[in-house]
Amino acid sequence: KLGFPASLQSGVHAFISMILTRILAQWGPTPVAVTSVGSQIESITWMTTEGFSTAISAFVGQNYGARNYERVKEGYYSGLKIVGVIGLFATILLMVAGEPIFRIFTPEDALAISQGKIYLWILGISQFFMAIEIGSIGGFNGLGRTHIPAITGIVLNGLRIPGAYILSGLLGMTGVWWSISISSIFKGIVLTSSLLYVLKKGLKA
């Protein structure tokens, strides 16, 4: 029961990614390859923060079960600070050093490097928000409220499709990347604000 929302979200996310790839493909194979490589570079952020998210989930769950609600808050706040620092570092790194980082993976392809720099700059903007989103998912999971991040993720990830069509019509292929980045920003804001509200309002077992 608790795992179903996350499983559904993963399935929907995979479907959305296929649609976005199809949209990108109209500009040729390079943007598709750039997105694939760029997402692997990005994965350093979410893989790192997911480790802390798991720790947040375990800590919150243990103390929530023991009705130690102050410890729940303290644990989440501490975890949020850590993932926030990681996300901020990733944001600065990708926006400032995107070109040399991408060059490591495609040293001979000037077009891919040029587009990769743009991709990492656009997605770099959202790294901080993605990090706090992942940390907040851990908090909600610890409270047993897995449906909240799942619903938020499905809705806002789903908006990437119309967003990509609209923005790519205005900005070209970068519009697809902006759609992804903007949705990540909103997910971070919505989920973190929601959990902070829940904690401020008060917890009940």
Steps between C-alpha positions, in 0.01 A plus 500: 500500500774747594714401202229518233495881460877510445481210253224674307702821495803317357289350223347834409843666508636243252207567265552877523871459426415311179270780386763765572760298307262484205459879511877551515563261211365751249828691544705193421690241703741739673250663743371153592855380570578820691195449719601141568857589596389811688250306709778259599712795613200634690451164666792579728271746677195278538695186581680683780188665637299177476741348749420777745131472412507136610666606826239774552221249436639252752562764767161665454320165493668375816424814699151541355420146607631581848290820501814705550379778276767755590767253390310454175525873434864522604595206281324636194637851544855368536461274199350784295802717573738227385322425172457873445875553520559210260244643258645850521849366430367307199319809372815710511717223353276423201430865420863610527691195376248331271719509189815337644287242679314405182824497300619207713225282351509622137848650447489495117144616433490881492124516437421267789730698731333826399151361557611315812622822657155652443325190636705496820450875551121471464473188716757639742251767603268235640755282684444668836124459469534139387718430804252641752218320317677167546570579865135585554390178332699321770314698764158416357596135461604490865157632596334234286353761267652368177200613296589870537836494317357251249205723408722808487752321280242358261320834454807721464697250293192462282504874437842456340330375184281805421779718638749343260268549201435864589854598594664311212273692266640822645859403583577198286652187653604685817131545577480128579786535749341809653176306546687232697689752711197716579294198607783391732505846656126486565520148643767610745301803610165320527622189683728681742239765578238229551713305746602813690129583529420150628775521761399849608133403523585208725529124466261233616570128508 
